[in-house]
Amino acid sequence: MIEEGSKRGKAMVEKRQLFMEMRAQNFDVIRLSTYRTACKLRFVQKRCNLHLVDVWNMIEAFRDNGLNTLDHNAEINVSRLETILSSIYYQLNKRLPTTHQINVEQSIGLLLNFMVATYDSESHGKLTVFSMKAMLATMCGGKIVDKLRYIFSQISDSSGVMVFAKFDQFLREVLKLPTAVFEGPSFGYTEHSVRTCFPQQKIMLNTFLDVLMADPPPQCLVWLPLMHRLANVENVFHPVECSYCRSESMMGFRYRCQQCHGYQLCQSCFWRGHANGPHSNQHQMKEHSSWKSPAKKLSHAISKSLGCVPIGEPPHPVFPEQAERPQELTHTVQPKPVANNMNDTILMSSGAPTPSKSVLESPSRLDEEHRLIARYAARLAAEAGNSTQQCPPTDLSFNFDANKQQRQLIAELENKNREILQEIQRLRLEHEQASQPTPEKAQQNPTLLTELRLLRHRKDELERRMSALQESRRELMVQLEGLMRLLKDEEQKQASQSGGSPHSSPSHGAGCSMPMPIRSTSAGSTPTHTPQDCLAGVGGDVLEAFAQGVPRNLRNDLLVAADSITNTMSSLVKELHSVDDGGDEEETNMRNGGDRAEAD
């Protein structure tokens, strides 16, 4: 009872540790709820070392633990959740250098308690698969566009269209994060959140990314892109003086007033609502995440006026609207073939033989492929040189023609690769037909297979006989050890009765000492039965040695028995070698193998 109470107390302390550390950071003095929420979640992310786990590593961990095969509404208990988190953090330590290793146990405890407090408020001891995926995919490191793409794959159907019910479920789960850090009144879930984000009826991937990565994003998720911007500007330096605290440099965000000329605030002063002079908190402020010198600003403005710099860059690349299909790898040549030592062929990953290496690497085909690759590389280099010398024209006909030529060249390379693979398949079939025996050959010499089968049967019979002899030899050794122990006990009794020493027994010469007993698991204790009982079932030289009542020289008798066993084993091994030699020669000269089998 005392141990259970101590464990519960330790769990409660660990559960409150993260929230106590977060309150010590004094994030509540931040005036704007968006920055306050983003700062708190960023603190949780860094304290649990989730910022070191990329979203692609997180997806790989989901697959390694079999979560991709489970239904979103399936429940997992806390012990399995702890196992999943352990695999994530131990794999992270394998990727990190030895000087930057993390405390795995502490990270697991902090994150596990945070997830249980966030998604298991009723203390059921279980979490759904979708809630765990949504939380870890949102709070891990990586680019926001990659996270949103993964989230869209979980809430869309097979045709690449978002399911509104699944997006509603995602909002329910992800908005529990602001609630966990005491920001629920500002970013809590409502029934109108889905239609507020997407009033359209059909949402594809690019539309989903456009809405969630817009400026500004939907109000319920405005803290999500801000959390990523916080991670990007933590080490950004601005050589500018703050107009309020008079700090000569700024770290992080920099805010410039759009009404007061030259009025700039550091992020600490802006977040706390500090203002002085003619500036007011009601003025519009512009957030800057980088510093540009006046010379760089002038050159950028000139380039922008000349049309060499695009005015508005898209927030994300344009992805295919249809769901991505797995890559087709049937026409891919394996890069590392393995040579076969029998016919110098090349083995593909399937294990089937392919044409010889000389056929694959014929000079004509290699030269033709090298010419195509050289042409493609020269064309790409020429296009790159033209793009650096002059600005891209407004007419896109040139780019369209270049892309068309590149596609044609790629199609030519694919056709050439397909022809090579067809030739490989044809030669592979020819080799298989030549190496396999035909029914006509078997009908011409029907005794070959019969004699070979008899030899293999003879070999199996000898192997079984050898195993039986080995078992008999082991039993004989055990019985010999028992007899030796009984004989030694008898000599000790006689020596004690005559008052002499067992080492000076008259039955042994000075040069014939008692041999050490053979170690055996079946003879670990001194037997209590008589010598006549031990001799039951023992014949040959051993029976002759102990059948007279007066023991002979035990050393000589044991040597005779051992020689007999050794001679039997030698003859058996010779027979096995003769059968093996006959089996090998049968494949080249069946008549010689048949004569040897008859001799055996």
Coordinates of C-alpha atoms in Angstrom, one line a residue:
M1 CA 0.0 0.0 0.0
I2 CA 2.8 2.4 0.8
E3 CA 4.5 1.7 -2.6
E4 CA 1.2 2.3 -4.5
G5 CA 0.8 5.5 -2.6
S6 CA 4.3 6.7 -3.5
K7 CA 3.8 5.8 -7.1
R8 CA 0.5 7.8 -7.3
G9 CA 2.2 10.7 -5.6
K10 CA 5.1 10.6 -8.1
A11 CA 2.6 10.4 -11.0
M12 CA 0.8 13.5 -9.7
V13 CA 4.0 15.4 -9.4
E14 CA 5.1 14.5 -12.9
K15 CA 1.6 15.4 -14.2
R16 CA 1.8 18.9 -12.7
Q17 CA 5.5 19.5 -13.5
L18 CA 5.1 20.7 -17.0
F19 CA 2.2 23.1 -16.2
M20 CA 4.2 24.5 -13.2
E21 CA 7.2 25.1 -15.4
M22 CA 5.0 26.8 -18.0
R23 CA 3.4 29.1 -15.5
A24 CA 6.9 30.0 -14.3
Q25 CA 7.6 31.5 -17.7
N26 CA 4.9 34.2 -17.1
F27 CA 3.3 33.8 -20.5
D28 CA 0.0 35.3 -19.1
V29 CA 1.5 38.8 -19.3
I30 CA 1.2 38.6 -23.1
R31 CA -1.6 40.9 -24.1
L32 CA -2.8 39.1 -27.3
S33 CA -4.3 35.7 -26.9
T34 CA -2.9 34.4 -30.3
Y35 CA 0.7 35.1 -29.2
R36 CA 0.0 33.8 -25.7
T37 CA -1.4 30.5 -27.0
A38 CA 1.4 30.1 -29.5
C39 CA 4.1 30.8 -26.9
K40 CA 2.6 28.2 -24.5
L41 CA 2.4 25.5 -27.0
R42 CA 5.9 26.2 -28.3
F43 CA 7.1 25.9 -24.7
V44 CA 5.4 22.5 -24.4
Q45 CA 6.8 21.4 -27.7
K46 CA 10.4 22.3 -26.8
R47 CA 10.1 21.0 -23.2
C48 CA 9.0 17.6 -24.5
N49 CA 11.7 17.6 -27.3
L50 CA 9.0 17.2 -29.9
H51 CA 10.6 20.0 -32.0
L52 CA 13.5 17.6 -32.7
V53 CA 11.2 15.0 -34.3
D54 CA 10.3 15.8 -37.9
V55 CA 6.8 15.1 -39.2
W56 CA 8.2 12.5 -41.6
N57 CA 9.9 10.7 -38.7
M58 CA 6.6 10.9 -36.9
I59 CA 4.7 9.3 -39.8
E60 CA 7.3 6.6 -40.0
A61 CA 6.8 5.9 -36.3
F62 CA 3.0 5.6 -36.8
R63 CA 3.6 3.0 -39.5
D64 CA 6.2 1.1 -37.5
N65 CA 3.7 0.8 -34.6
G66 CA 0.9 -0.4 -36.8
L67 CA -1.3 2.7 -36.3
N68 CA -1.9 3.1 -40.1
T69 CA -3.9 -0.1 -40.1
L70 CA -6.2 0.9 -37.1
D71 CA -9.5 2.7 -37.4
H72 CA -9.5 6.4 -36.3
N73 CA -12.0 5.6 -33.5
A74 CA -10.0 2.7 -32.1
E75 CA -8.8 3.2 -28.6
I76 CA -5.3 2.4 -27.2
N77 CA -4.4 2.3 -23.6
V78 CA -1.8 4.3 -21.8
S79 CA 0.7 1.5 -21.7
R80 CA 0.7 1.1 -25.5
L81 CA 0.9 4.9 -25.8
E82 CA 4.0 4.9 -23.7
T83 CA 5.5 2.2 -25.9
I84 CA 4.8 4.3 -29.0
L85 CA 6.4 7.4 -27.4
S86 CA 9.4 5.3 -26.3
S87 CA 10.0 4.1 -29.9
I88 CA 9.8 7.7 -31.1
Y89 CA 12.3 9.1 -28.7
Y90 CA 14.8 6.2 -28.9
Q91 CA 14.8 6.5 -32.7
L92 CA 15.4 10.2 -32.2
N93 CA 18.5 9.6 -30.0
K94 CA 19.8 7.3 -32.8
R95 CA 19.7 10.2 -35.2
L96 CA 21.2 12.8 -32.9
P97 CA 24.9 13.1 -32.3
T98 CA 26.2 11.8 -29.0
T99 CA 26.8 15.4 -27.7
H100 CA 23.1 16.3 -28.2
Q101 CA 21.4 13.2 -26.7
I102 CA 18.1 13.9 -24.9
N103 CA 16.8 12.4 -21.6
V104 CA 14.4 9.8 -23.1
E105 CA 12.7 8.8 -19.9
Q106 CA 12.0 12.4 -18.8
S107 CA 10.6 13.3 -22.3
I108 CA 8.3 10.3 -22.3
G109 CA 7.0 11.1 -18.9
L110 CA 6.3 14.8 -19.7
L111 CA 4.6 14.1 -23.0
L112 CA 2.6 11.2 -21.7
N113 CA 1.2 13.2 -18.8
F114 CA 0.4 16.1 -21.1
M115 CA -1.4 13.9 -23.6
V116 CA -3.4 12.1 -20.9
A117 CA -4.4 15.4 -19.3
T118 CA -5.4 16.8 -22.7
Y119 CA -7.3 13.9 -24.2
D120 CA -8.3 11.8 -21.2
S121 CA -10.0 14.3 -18.9
E122 CA -12.4 11.6 -17.6
S123 CA -9.5 9.3 -16.6
H124 CA -10.6 6.3 -18.7
G125 CA -7.0 5.4 -19.4
K126 CA -7.5 5.3 -23.1
L127 CA -7.0 7.6 -26.1
T128 CA -8.3 7.3 -29.7
V129 CA -5.9 6.7 -32.5
F130 CA -7.0 9.9 -34.3
S131 CA -6.6 12.1 -31.3
M132 CA -3.0 10.8 -30.8
K133 CA -2.2 11.3 -34.5
A134 CA -3.7 14.8 -34.6
M135 CA -1.8 15.9 -31.5
L136 CA 1.7 14.4 -32.4
A137 CA 1.4 15.5 -36.1
T138 CA 0.6 19.1 -34.9
M139 CA 3.1 19.4 -32.1
C140 CA 6.1 17.8 -33.8
G141 CA 8.8 19.6 -35.8
G142 CA 8.9 20.1 -39.6
K143 CA 7.2 22.4 -42.1
I144 CA 3.6 23.3 -41.7
V145 CA 2.8 22.4 -45.3
D146 CA 4.0 18.9 -44.7
K147 CA 1.9 18.6 -41.6
L148 CA -1.2 19.9 -43.3
R149 CA -0.7 17.5 -46.2
Y150 CA -0.5 14.6 -43.8
I151 CA -3.6 15.8 -41.9
F152 CA -5.5 16.1 -45.2
S153 CA -4.6 12.5 -46.1
Q154 CA -6.3 11.5 -42.8
I155 CA -9.5 13.4 -43.4
S156 CA -10.0 12.9 -47.2
D157 CA -11.5 10.0 -49.1
S158 CA -9.9 7.9 -51.8
S159 CA -10.6 10.4 -54.6
G160 CA -8.8 13.2 -52.7
V161 CA -11.9 15.1 -51.5
M162 CA -12.1 16.3 -47.9
V163 CA -14.8 14.7 -45.7
F164 CA -16.4 17.4 -43.6
A165 CA -17.2 15.1 -40.8
K166 CA -13.6 14.0 -40.5
F167 CA -12.4 17.7 -40.6
D168 CA -14.9 18.4 -37.8
Q169 CA -13.4 15.6 -35.8
F170 CA -9.9 17.0 -36.5
L171 CA -11.0 20.4 -35.2
R172 CA -12.4 18.8 -32.0
E173 CA -9.1 17.1 -31.3
V174 CA -6.6 19.9 -32.3
L175 CA -8.5 22.6 -30.4
K176 CA -8.1 20.6 -27.2
L177 CA -4.5 21.8 -27.2
P178 CA -5.3 25.5 -26.5
T179 CA -7.7 24.3 -23.9
A180 CA -5.0 22.3 -22.2
V181 CA -2.8 25.4 -21.8
F182 CA -5.8 27.4 -20.4
E183 CA -6.7 29.2 -23.6
G184 CA -10.0 27.5 -24.3
P185 CA -12.2 30.7 -24.1
S186 CA -10.2 32.2 -27.0
F187 CA -9.8 29.1 -29.2
G188 CA -12.4 26.6 -28.2
Y189 CA -14.4 24.4 -30.5
T190 CA -17.8 25.5 -31.8
E191 CA -20.3 23.8 -34.1
H192 CA -19.8 26.6 -36.7
S193 CA -16.0 26.2 -36.9
V194 CA -16.1 23.9 -40.0
R195 CA -18.3 26.2 -42.1
T196 CA -16.4 29.2 -41.0
C197 CA -13.2 27.6 -42.4
F198 CA -14.7 26.1 -45.6
P199 CA -18.0 27.5 -46.9
Q200 CA -17.4 25.6 -50.2
Q201 CA -18.9 22.2 -50.9
K202 CA -15.9 20.4 -52.4
I203 CA -12.5 20.9 -50.9
M204 CA -9.3 19.5 -52.6
L205 CA -5.8 19.5 -51.2
N206 CA -4.7 22.9 -52.7
T207 CA -7.8 24.6 -51.5
F208 CA -7.3 23.1 -48.0
L209 CA -3.7 24.5 -48.0
D210 CA -4.8 27.9 -49.3
V211 CA -7.3 28.4 -46.5
L212 CA -5.2 27.1 -43.6
M213 CA -2.0 28.9 -44.8
A214 CA -3.7 32.2 -45.8
D215 CA -2.9 35.5 -44.1
P216 CA -4.8 35.6 -41.9
P217 CA -5.8 31.9 -41.4
P218 CA -9.1 30.8 -39.9
Q219 CA -9.7 32.4 -36.5
C220 CA -9.8 29.1 -34.7
L221 CA -6.4 28.0 -36.0
V222 CA -4.6 31.3 -36.1
W223 CA -2.2 30.1 -33.5
L224 CA -0.9 27.2 -35.6
P225 CA 1.1 29.1 -38.3
L226 CA 2.2 31.6 -35.6
M227 CA 3.7 28.7 -33.6
H228 CA 5.8 27.8 -36.7
R229 CA 6.8 31.4 -37.2
L230 CA 8.0 31.6 -33.6
A231 CA 10.2 28.6 -34.2
N232 CA 11.8 30.2 -37.3
V233 CA 12.6 33.6 -35.6
E234 CA 13.9 32.5 -32.3
N235 CA 17.5 33.1 -33.4
V236 CA 16.9 36.0 -35.8
F237 CA 18.9 39.2 -34.9
H238 CA 17.8 42.7 -35.7
P239 CA 20.5 45.5 -35.3
V240 CA 17.8 48.0 -34.5
E241 CA 17.1 49.9 -31.3
C242 CA 13.7 49.4 -29.6
S243 CA 11.8 52.7 -29.3
Y244 CA 10.4 51.8 -25.8
C245 CA 13.0 49.8 -23.8
R246 CA 15.9 51.3 -25.8
S247 CA 17.5 47.9 -26.3
E248 CA 20.2 48.3 -29.0
S249 CA 19.3 45.0 -30.7
M250 CA 16.3 42.7 -31.0
M251 CA 15.9 38.9 -31.1
G252 CA 12.9 37.2 -32.6
F253 CA 10.1 39.3 -34.1
R254 CA 10.4 43.0 -34.9
Y255 CA 7.3 45.3 -35.1
R256 CA 7.2 48.6 -37.1
C257 CA 4.4 51.1 -36.7
Q258 CA 2.6 52.0 -39.9
Q259 CA 1.7 55.5 -38.7
C260 CA 4.7 56.6 -36.6
H261 CA 7.8 57.1 -38.7
G262 CA 10.8 55.1 -37.5
Y263 CA 8.9 53.7 -34.4
Q264 CA 9.9 50.0 -33.8
L265 CA 9.3 47.7 -30.9
C266 CA 10.9 44.4 -29.9
Q267 CA 8.6 41.4 -29.4
S268 CA 8.7 41.6 -25.6
C269 CA 7.5 45.2 -25.6
F270 CA 4.8 44.7 -28.3
W271 CA 3.5 41.5 -26.6
R272 CA 3.1 43.4 -23.3
G273 CA 1.4 46.4 -24.9
H274 CA 4.1 49.0 -24.1
A275 CA 3.9 52.3 -25.9
N276 CA 5.4 55.8 -25.5
G277 CA 5.4 59.2 -27.2
P278 CA 2.8 59.7 -29.9
H279 CA 2.5 56.0 -30.5
S280 CA -0.6 54.2 -29.4
N281 CA -1.6 50.5 -29.1
Q282 CA -4.4 51.3 -31.5
H283 CA -1.9 51.9 -34.3
Q284 CA -1.4 49.3 -37.0
M285 CA 1.9 47.3 -36.6
K286 CA 3.7 45.2 -39.2
E287 CA 5.5 42.1 -38.1
H288 CA 9.0 41.5 -39.4
S289 CA 10.7 38.1 -39.1
S290 CA 14.1 39.1 -40.8
W291 CA 16.4 42.1 -41.2
K292 CA 17.3 43.7 -44.5
S293 CA 19.9 46.4 -44.8
P294 CA 18.9 49.7 -46.6
A295 CA 21.1 48.7 -49.5
K296 CA 19.5 45.3 -49.9
K297 CA 16.0 46.9 -49.7
L298 CA 17.0 49.4 -52.5
S299 CA 18.2 46.6 -54.7
H300 CA 15.1 44.5 -54.0
A301 CA 12.9 47.5 -54.9
I302 CA 14.7 48.1 -58.2
S303 CA 14.5 44.5 -59.2
K304 CA 10.8 44.4 -58.3
S305 CA 10.1 47.5 -60.4
L306 CA 11.9 46.0 -63.4
G307 CA 9.8 42.8 -63.1
C308 CA 12.6 40.4 -62.3
V309 CA 11.2 39.5 -58.9
P310 CA 7.6 38.1 -58.6
I311 CA 5.4 40.4 -56.7
G312 CA 3.5 37.8 -54.7
E313 CA 5.0 34.4 -54.0
P314 CA 2.5 31.5 -53.4
P315 CA 2.4 30.3 -49.8
H316 CA 2.9 26.7 -50.9
P317 CA 3.6 24.7 -54.1
V318 CA 0.7 23.4 -56.1
F319 CA 0.1 19.7 -55.6
P320 CA -1.8 17.3 -57.9
E321 CA -5.5 17.3 -57.1
Q322 CA -5.9 13.5 -57.4
A323 CA -4.6 11.3 -54.6
E324 CA -1.1 10.1 -55.2
R325 CA -0.7 6.5 -56.2
P326 CA 2.2 4.3 -55.3
Q327 CA 5.2 4.4 -57.7
E328 CA 5.4 1.8 -60.4
L329 CA 8.7 0.0 -60.0
T330 CA 8.2 -2.9 -62.4
H331 CA 10.5 -1.4 -65.0
T332 CA 13.3 -0.5 -62.7
V333 CA 16.7 -2.2 -63.0
Q334 CA 18.2 -3.2 -59.7
P335 CA 21.4 -1.1 -59.0
K336 CA 23.3 -3.9 -57.2
P337 CA 23.1 -7.3 -59.0
V338 CA 24.7 -10.4 -57.4
A339 CA 26.8 -12.7 -59.6
N340 CA 26.0 -16.4 -59.7
N341 CA 29.1 -18.6 -59.5
M342 CA 27.7 -21.3 -61.8
N343 CA 26.9 -19.6 -65.1
D344 CA 28.1 -16.0 -64.3
T345 CA 24.5 -14.6 -64.5
I346 CA 23.0 -11.7 -62.6
L347 CA 20.3 -12.3 -60.0
M348 CA 17.5 -9.7 -59.7
S349 CA 15.7 -9.1 -56.4
S350 CA 13.2 -11.8 -57.3
G351 CA 15.9 -14.4 -57.4
A352 CA 15.4 -15.5 -61.0
P353 CA 18.5 -15.6 -63.3
T354 CA 18.9 -12.9 -65.9
P355 CA 21.2 -12.5 -68.9
S356 CA 24.9 -12.4 -68.5
K357 CA 26.7 -9.1 -67.5
S358 CA 28.3 -8.8 -70.9
V359 CA 24.8 -8.7 -72.6
L360 CA 23.5 -6.0 -70.2
E361 CA 26.6 -3.8 -70.6
S362 CA 27.0 -4.0 -74.4
P363 CA 29.0 -1.0 -75.7
S364 CA 26.4 0.1 -78.2
R365 CA 23.6 0.4 -75.6
L366 CA 25.7 2.1 -73.0
D367 CA 27.0 4.6 -75.6
E368 CA 23.5 5.4 -76.7
E369 CA 22.3 5.9 -73.1
H370 CA 25.3 8.1 -72.4
R371 CA 24.6 10.3 -75.4
L372 CA 20.9 10.8 -74.3
I373 CA 22.0 11.6 -70.7
A374 CA 24.6 14.1 -72.0
R375 CA 22.1 15.8 -74.3
Y376 CA 19.7 16.1 -71.4
A377 CA 22.3 17.5 -69.0
A378 CA 23.5 20.0 -71.7
R379 CA 20.0 21.2 -72.3
L380 CA 19.4 21.7 -68.6
A381 CA 22.7 23.6 -68.2
A382 CA 21.8 25.9 -71.2
E383 CA 18.3 26.6 -69.7
A384 CA 19.9 27.4 -66.3
G385 CA 22.4 29.8 -68.0
N386 CA 19.7 31.6 -69.8
S387 CA 17.6 32.0 -66.7
T388 CA 20.6 33.7 -64.8
Q389 CA 21.5 36.1 -67.6
Q390 CA 18.0 37.5 -68.2
C391 CA 14.7 37.9 -66.4
P392 CA 12.0 35.4 -67.3
P393 CA 9.8 36.7 -70.1
T394 CA 6.1 37.1 -69.6
D395 CA 5.4 34.8 -72.6
L396 CA 5.4 31.2 -71.3
S397 CA 5.7 29.6 -74.8
F398 CA 9.5 29.0 -74.4
N399 CA 9.1 27.3 -71.0
F400 CA 6.3 25.2 -72.4
D401 CA 8.4 24.1 -75.4
A402 CA 11.3 23.3 -73.1
N403 CA 9.1 21.2 -70.8
K404 CA 7.7 19.4 -73.8
Q405 CA 11.2 18.5 -75.0
Q406 CA 12.1 17.3 -71.6
R407 CA 9.1 15.1 -71.4
Q408 CA 9.9 13.7 -74.9
L409 CA 13.4 12.9 -73.8
I410 CA 12.2 11.2 -70.6
A411 CA 9.8 9.2 -72.7
E412 CA 12.6 8.1 -75.0
L413 CA 14.7 7.0 -72.0
E414 CA 11.8 5.1 -70.6
N415 CA 11.2 3.3 -73.9
K416 CA 14.9 2.4 -74.2
N417 CA 14.8 1.1 -70.6
R418 CA 11.6 -1.0 -71.4
E419 CA 13.3 -2.5 -74.5
I420 CA 16.4 -3.5 -72.4
L421 CA 14.1 -5.2 -69.8
Q422 CA 12.3 -7.1 -72.5
E423 CA 15.6 -8.4 -73.8
I424 CA 16.5 -9.4 -70.3
Q425 CA 13.3 -11.3 -69.8
R426 CA 13.7 -13.1 -73.2
L427 CA 17.3 -14.2 -72.3
R428 CA 16.1 -15.3 -68.9
L429 CA 13.5 -17.6 -70.4
E430 CA 16.0 -19.0 -72.8
H431 CA 18.4 -19.8 -70.0
E432 CA 15.7 -21.5 -67.9
Q433 CA 14.6 -23.6 -70.8
A434 CA 18.2 -24.7 -71.5
S435 CA 19.0 -25.5 -67.8
Q436 CA 15.9 -27.6 -67.1
P437 CA 15.9 -31.3 -68.1
T438 CA 13.3 -32.1 -70.8
P439 CA 11.0 -35.2 -70.7
E440 CA 12.7 -36.6 -73.8
K441 CA 16.1 -36.8 -72.0
A442 CA 14.5 -38.6 -69.0
Q443 CA 12.9 -41.1 -71.4
Q444 CA 16.2 -41.8 -73.2
N445 CA 17.9 -42.9 -69.9
P446 CA 15.2 -43.9 -67.3
T447 CA 17.7 -45.7 -65.0
L448 CA 19.5 -42.5 -64.1
L449 CA 16.9 -41.1 -61.8
T450 CA 16.2 -44.5 -60.3
E451 CA 19.9 -45.2 -59.4
L452 CA 20.3 -41.7 -58.0
R453 CA 17.2 -42.1 -55.9
L454 CA 18.6 -45.4 -54.5
L455 CA 21.9 -43.8 -53.6
R456 CA 20.2 -41.0 -51.7
H457 CA 18.1 -43.6 -49.9
R458 CA 21.2 -45.5 -48.9
K459 CA 22.8 -42.3 -47.7
D460 CA 19.8 -41.4 -45.5
E461 CA 19.8 -45.0 -44.1
L462 CA 23.5 -44.7 -43.1
E463 CA 22.9 -41.3 -41.5
R464 CA 20.2 -42.8 -39.4
R465 CA 22.5 -45.7 -38.4
M466 CA 25.2 -43.2 -37.5
S467 CA 22.8 -41.3 -35.2
A468 CA 21.8 -44.6 -33.5
L469 CA 25.4 -45.5 -32.9
Q470 CA 26.1 -42.2 -31.4
E471 CA 23.2 -42.6 -29.0
S472 CA 24.4 -46.1 -28.1
R473 CA 27.9 -44.7 -27.5
R474 CA 26.5 -42.0 -25.1
E475 CA 24.6 -44.6 -23.1
L476 CA 27.7 -46.9 -22.9
M477 CA 29.8 -44.0 -21.6
V478 CA 27.2 -43.3 -18.9
Q479 CA 27.2 -47.0 -17.8
L480 CA 31.0 -47.1 -17.8
E481 CA 31.1 -44.1 -15.5
G482 CA 28.7 -45.8 -13.1
L483 CA 30.8 -48.9 -13.1
M484 CA 33.9 -46.9 -12.4
R485 CA 32.3 -45.2 -9.4
L486 CA 31.2 -48.6 -8.0
L487 CA 34.6 -50.0 -8.4
K488 CA 36.2 -47.1 -6.7
D489 CA 33.8 -47.3 -3.7
E490 CA 34.5 -51.0 -3.4
E491 CA 38.3 -50.4 -3.3
Q492 CA 37.8 -47.7 -0.7
K493 CA 35.8 -50.2 1.5
Q494 CA 38.5 -52.9 1.1
A495 CA 41.2 -50.4 1.9
S496 CA 39.4 -49.2 5.0
Q497 CA 38.9 -52.8 6.2
S498 CA 42.5 -53.7 5.7
G499 CA 43.7 -50.4 7.1
G500 CA 45.5 -49.4 3.9
S501 CA 45.1 -46.5 1.5
P502 CA 43.0 -46.7 -1.7
H503 CA 46.0 -45.4 -3.7
S504 CA 48.1 -48.5 -2.7
S505 CA 45.5 -51.1 -3.6
P506 CA 47.1 -54.4 -4.7
S507 CA 44.7 -54.7 -7.7
H508 CA 46.5 -51.8 -9.5
G509 CA 50.0 -51.3 -10.4
A510 CA 52.0 -48.2 -9.6
G511 CA 51.7 -47.0 -13.2
C512 CA 48.0 -47.6 -13.6
S513 CA 46.1 -44.9 -11.8
M514 CA 42.3 -44.7 -11.8
P515 CA 41.0 -42.7 -14.8
M516 CA 38.8 -39.7 -14.2
P517 CA 35.1 -40.3 -14.7
I518 CA 33.4 -38.9 -17.8
R519 CA 31.2 -36.0 -17.0
S520 CA 27.5 -36.6 -17.8
T521 CA 24.3 -35.1 -16.8
S522 CA 22.7 -38.5 -16.1
A523 CA 25.4 -39.5 -13.6
G524 CA 25.6 -36.6 -11.3
S525 CA 25.2 -38.5 -8.0
T526 CA 26.7 -41.8 -6.6
P527 CA 24.4 -44.7 -7.6
T528 CA 23.1 -47.1 -4.9
H529 CA 22.5 -50.2 -7.0
T530 CA 24.8 -53.2 -7.3
P531 CA 27.4 -53.8 -10.2
Q532 CA 25.2 -56.7 -11.5
D533 CA 22.3 -54.2 -12.0
C534 CA 24.6 -51.8 -13.9
L535 CA 25.8 -54.6 -16.2
A536 CA 22.2 -55.3 -17.4
G537 CA 22.0 -54.4 -21.1
V538 CA 25.9 -54.0 -21.5
G539 CA 27.7 -56.5 -23.6
G540 CA 31.0 -56.9 -25.4
D541 CA 34.3 -56.1 -23.8
V542 CA 32.7 -54.3 -20.8
L543 CA 30.7 -57.4 -19.8
E544 CA 33.8 -59.5 -20.2
A545 CA 35.8 -57.1 -18.0
F546 CA 33.4 -57.3 -15.1
A547 CA 31.7 -60.7 -15.4
Q548 CA 34.3 -62.7 -13.5
G549 CA 33.6 -61.2 -10.1
V550 CA 37.2 -60.1 -9.7
P551 CA 37.8 -57.0 -11.8
R552 CA 40.6 -57.0 -14.3
N553 CA 42.7 -54.0 -15.3
L554 CA 39.9 -51.4 -15.8
R555 CA 42.1 -49.1 -17.9
N556 CA 42.9 -51.7 -20.5
D557 CA 39.3 -52.8 -20.7
L558 CA 38.1 -49.3 -21.3
L559 CA 40.7 -48.8 -24.0
V560 CA 39.5 -51.9 -25.7
A561 CA 35.9 -50.7 -25.6
A562 CA 36.8 -47.3 -26.9
D563 CA 38.8 -48.8 -29.8
S564 CA 35.8 -50.9 -30.7
I565 CA 33.5 -47.9 -30.7
T566 CA 36.0 -45.8 -32.7
N567 CA 36.4 -48.6 -35.3
T568 CA 32.7 -48.8 -35.8
M569 CA 32.3 -45.0 -36.2
S570 CA 35.2 -45.0 -38.7
S571 CA 33.7 -47.6 -40.9
L572 CA 30.4 -45.8 -40.8
V573 CA 32.0 -42.5 -41.8
K574 CA 33.8 -44.2 -44.7
E575 CA 30.5 -45.6 -45.9
L576 CA 29.0 -42.1 -45.8
H577 CA 31.9 -40.6 -47.7
S578 CA 31.6 -43.3 -50.3
V579 CA 27.9 -42.6 -50.8
D580 CA 28.6 -38.8 -51.1
D581 CA 31.2 -39.4 -53.7
G582 CA 28.9 -41.7 -55.5
G583 CA 26.1 -39.1 -55.5
D584 CA 28.4 -36.4 -56.9
E585 CA 29.8 -38.6 -59.6
E586 CA 26.3 -39.8 -60.5
E587 CA 25.5 -36.4 -62.0
T588 CA 28.5 -36.7 -64.3
N589 CA 28.9 -40.5 -64.8
M590 CA 25.9 -42.5 -63.6
R591 CA 27.4 -45.9 -64.4
N592 CA 30.4 -45.4 -62.0
G593 CA 28.0 -44.2 -59.3
G594 CA 25.8 -47.3 -59.8
D595 CA 28.8 -49.7 -59.5
R596 CA 29.8 -47.9 -56.3
A597 CA 26.3 -48.2 -54.8
E598 CA 26.3 -52.0 -55.6
A599 CA 29.7 -52.4 -53.9
D600 CA 28.3 -50.7 -50.8

